[in-house]
Coordinates of C-alpha atoms in Angstrom, one line a residue:
M1 CA 98.8 165.9 -75.9
P2 CA 97.4 164.6 -79.1
L3 CA 99.0 165.5 -82.4
P4 CA 97.2 168.0 -84.6
I5 CA 95.5 166.6 -87.7
D6 CA 98.0 168.2 -90.0
V7 CA 101.4 168.6 -88.2
T8 CA 103.0 170.4 -91.1
A9 CA 100.2 173.0 -91.2
D10 CA 100.6 173.4 -87.4
L11 CA 104.4 174.0 -87.8
L12 CA 103.8 176.5 -90.6
R13 CA 101.8 178.7 -88.2
R14 CA 104.9 179.3 -86.0
D15 CA 106.7 182.5 -85.8
F16 CA 110.2 181.6 -87.0
T17 CA 111.6 178.8 -89.0
V18 CA 113.8 177.6 -86.1
N19 CA 110.6 177.1 -84.1
A20 CA 108.9 175.3 -87.0
L21 CA 110.7 172.0 -86.5
G22 CA 109.2 168.8 -85.3
V23 CA 110.6 165.3 -84.5
W24 CA 108.7 162.1 -85.2
A25 CA 108.8 159.3 -82.6
D26 CA 111.3 157.4 -84.8
G27 CA 113.7 160.4 -84.7
R28 CA 113.0 161.8 -88.2
V29 CA 113.0 165.6 -88.3
L30 CA 110.1 167.4 -89.9
D31 CA 111.3 170.7 -91.3
P32 CA 108.7 172.3 -93.6
A33 CA 110.2 175.8 -93.5
G34 CA 113.9 175.3 -93.6
G35 CA 114.6 175.8 -89.9
R36 CA 117.5 173.4 -89.7
A37 CA 119.6 175.4 -92.1
D38 CA 118.6 178.7 -90.3
L39 CA 119.5 177.2 -87.0
R40 CA 122.9 176.2 -88.2
S41 CA 123.4 179.7 -89.7
R42 CA 122.0 181.3 -86.5
R43 CA 119.6 183.1 -88.8
L44 CA 116.2 184.2 -87.6
R45 CA 113.7 184.0 -90.5
M46 CA 110.0 184.4 -90.3
V47 CA 107.8 181.6 -91.5
S48 CA 105.4 184.1 -93.0
R49 CA 104.6 187.8 -92.8
E50 CA 101.0 186.9 -91.9
N51 CA 102.2 184.9 -88.8
L52 CA 104.1 188.0 -87.5
R53 CA 101.1 190.2 -88.0
A54 CA 98.7 187.7 -86.4
D55 CA 100.6 187.9 -83.1
P56 CA 102.6 191.1 -83.0
L57 CA 104.4 189.9 -79.8
R58 CA 106.6 188.0 -82.2
A59 CA 108.3 191.3 -83.1
W60 CA 109.6 191.5 -79.5
R61 CA 110.5 187.9 -79.6
A62 CA 112.7 188.5 -82.6
A63 CA 114.6 191.1 -80.8
R64 CA 114.9 188.8 -77.7
F65 CA 116.2 185.9 -79.9
E66 CA 118.8 188.2 -81.3
G67 CA 119.9 189.5 -77.9
T68 CA 119.8 186.3 -75.9
L69 CA 120.6 183.6 -78.4
G70 CA 122.9 185.3 -80.8
F71 CA 120.7 185.0 -83.9
R72 CA 120.6 187.6 -86.6
L73 CA 117.4 188.7 -88.3
E74 CA 117.2 187.9 -92.0
A75 CA 116.6 191.1 -94.1
G76 CA 113.0 190.3 -95.0
T77 CA 112.1 189.3 -91.5
E78 CA 113.7 192.6 -90.2
A79 CA 111.6 194.6 -92.6
A80 CA 108.5 192.7 -91.5
V81 CA 109.3 193.4 -87.8
R82 CA 109.8 197.1 -88.5
E83 CA 106.5 197.1 -90.4
V84 CA 104.7 195.5 -87.5
A85 CA 106.2 198.2 -85.2
V86 CA 105.0 201.0 -87.5
D87 CA 101.5 199.5 -87.7
L88 CA 101.3 199.0 -83.9
G89 CA 102.3 202.7 -83.4
A90 CA 99.7 203.8 -86.0
G91 CA 96.9 201.7 -84.4
R92 CA 96.6 199.4 -87.5
L93 CA 97.5 196.4 -85.3
S94 CA 96.5 195.8 -81.7
M95 CA 99.2 195.8 -79.1
P96 CA 99.8 192.4 -77.4
A97 CA 98.9 192.0 -73.8
W98 CA 101.4 194.1 -71.7
E99 CA 102.2 191.0 -69.6
R100 CA 103.5 189.2 -72.7
V101 CA 105.6 192.2 -73.7
R102 CA 106.9 192.5 -70.2
D103 CA 108.0 188.9 -70.2
E104 CA 109.9 189.3 -73.5
L105 CA 111.5 192.6 -72.2
H106 CA 112.5 190.9 -68.9
A107 CA 114.1 188.0 -70.7
L108 CA 116.0 190.5 -72.9
L109 CA 117.1 192.6 -69.9
G110 CA 118.3 189.6 -68.1
S111 CA 120.7 188.7 -70.8
P112 CA 124.5 189.4 -70.6
D113 CA 124.3 192.0 -73.3
A114 CA 121.1 193.8 -72.3
A115 CA 122.2 197.2 -73.5
R116 CA 122.7 195.8 -77.1
G117 CA 119.2 194.3 -76.8
V118 CA 117.7 197.7 -75.8
A119 CA 119.5 199.3 -78.7
R120 CA 118.1 196.7 -81.0
L121 CA 114.5 197.4 -79.8
E122 CA 115.2 201.1 -80.7
E123 CA 116.5 200.2 -84.2
L124 CA 113.4 198.0 -84.9
G125 CA 111.0 200.7 -83.7
L126 CA 109.8 198.7 -80.7
L127 CA 111.4 200.7 -77.8
A128 CA 109.0 203.6 -78.4
L129 CA 106.1 201.2 -77.9
T130 CA 107.7 199.5 -74.9
V131 CA 109.6 202.0 -72.7
P132 CA 109.4 205.4 -74.5
E133 CA 111.2 207.1 -71.5
L134 CA 114.4 205.3 -72.4
R135 CA 114.4 207.0 -75.8
E136 CA 114.8 210.4 -74.1
G137 CA 118.4 209.3 -73.2
R138 CA 119.6 209.0 -76.8
G139 CA 122.6 211.3 -77.3
W140 CA 123.2 211.8 -73.6
R141 CA 126.4 210.8 -71.9
R142 CA 125.7 207.6 -70.0
A143 CA 126.4 208.9 -66.5
A144 CA 124.1 212.0 -67.0
F145 CA 121.3 209.9 -68.4
I146 CA 121.5 207.3 -65.6
T147 CA 121.5 210.1 -63.0
W148 CA 118.4 211.6 -64.6
M149 CA 116.5 208.4 -65.1
C150 CA 117.4 206.7 -61.8
S151 CA 116.8 209.3 -59.1
G152 CA 115.4 208.4 -55.7
T153 CA 114.4 204.9 -54.7
S154 CA 114.6 203.5 -58.2
W155 CA 118.3 204.0 -58.4
R156 CA 119.3 200.3 -57.5
R157 CA 116.7 198.9 -59.8
C158 CA 117.9 201.0 -62.8
I159 CA 121.5 200.2 -62.1
S160 CA 120.5 196.5 -61.9
C161 CA 119.0 196.7 -65.3
W162 CA 122.1 198.3 -66.8
R163 CA 124.2 195.6 -65.3
G164 CA 122.0 192.9 -66.9
G165 CA 119.9 192.2 -63.8
R166 CA 122.7 191.9 -61.3
T167 CA 122.8 194.3 -58.4
R168 CA 126.0 194.7 -56.4
R169 CA 125.4 194.6 -52.7

């Protein structure tokens, strides 16, 4: 694949600084957004607010990176993700393709701490846009909520999700 005309400009169109890193053939690292320091600090920081708004799927990706990679959203990035969620809910931004949202959600649910990831989606305002039915379980005792949500043939699937994708046979 040929290099873009302006590699730095290409990197600055990325979602997060940790994804805006490049390596030249001679091994030198190109880091126009400070991604190396963020990577060392396990901090997830947006390259720009405009980049998040240009592809709102990046809001779900932020939650996934927190849940699966152990990163922590930087305060300005968290505020921008919350803003994207509000604007999606109000129709000021278009929802990403459901297949893309599904893929981020599946990756999050497949992580060892899926329950924390789902809670984070709620905190960021993304759960209501993704699986609003799960919000109905807030405040319920876990057993009562699982019984209510997982009746009938979907029981094994629901339990599998709560266990992080592993079903006991």
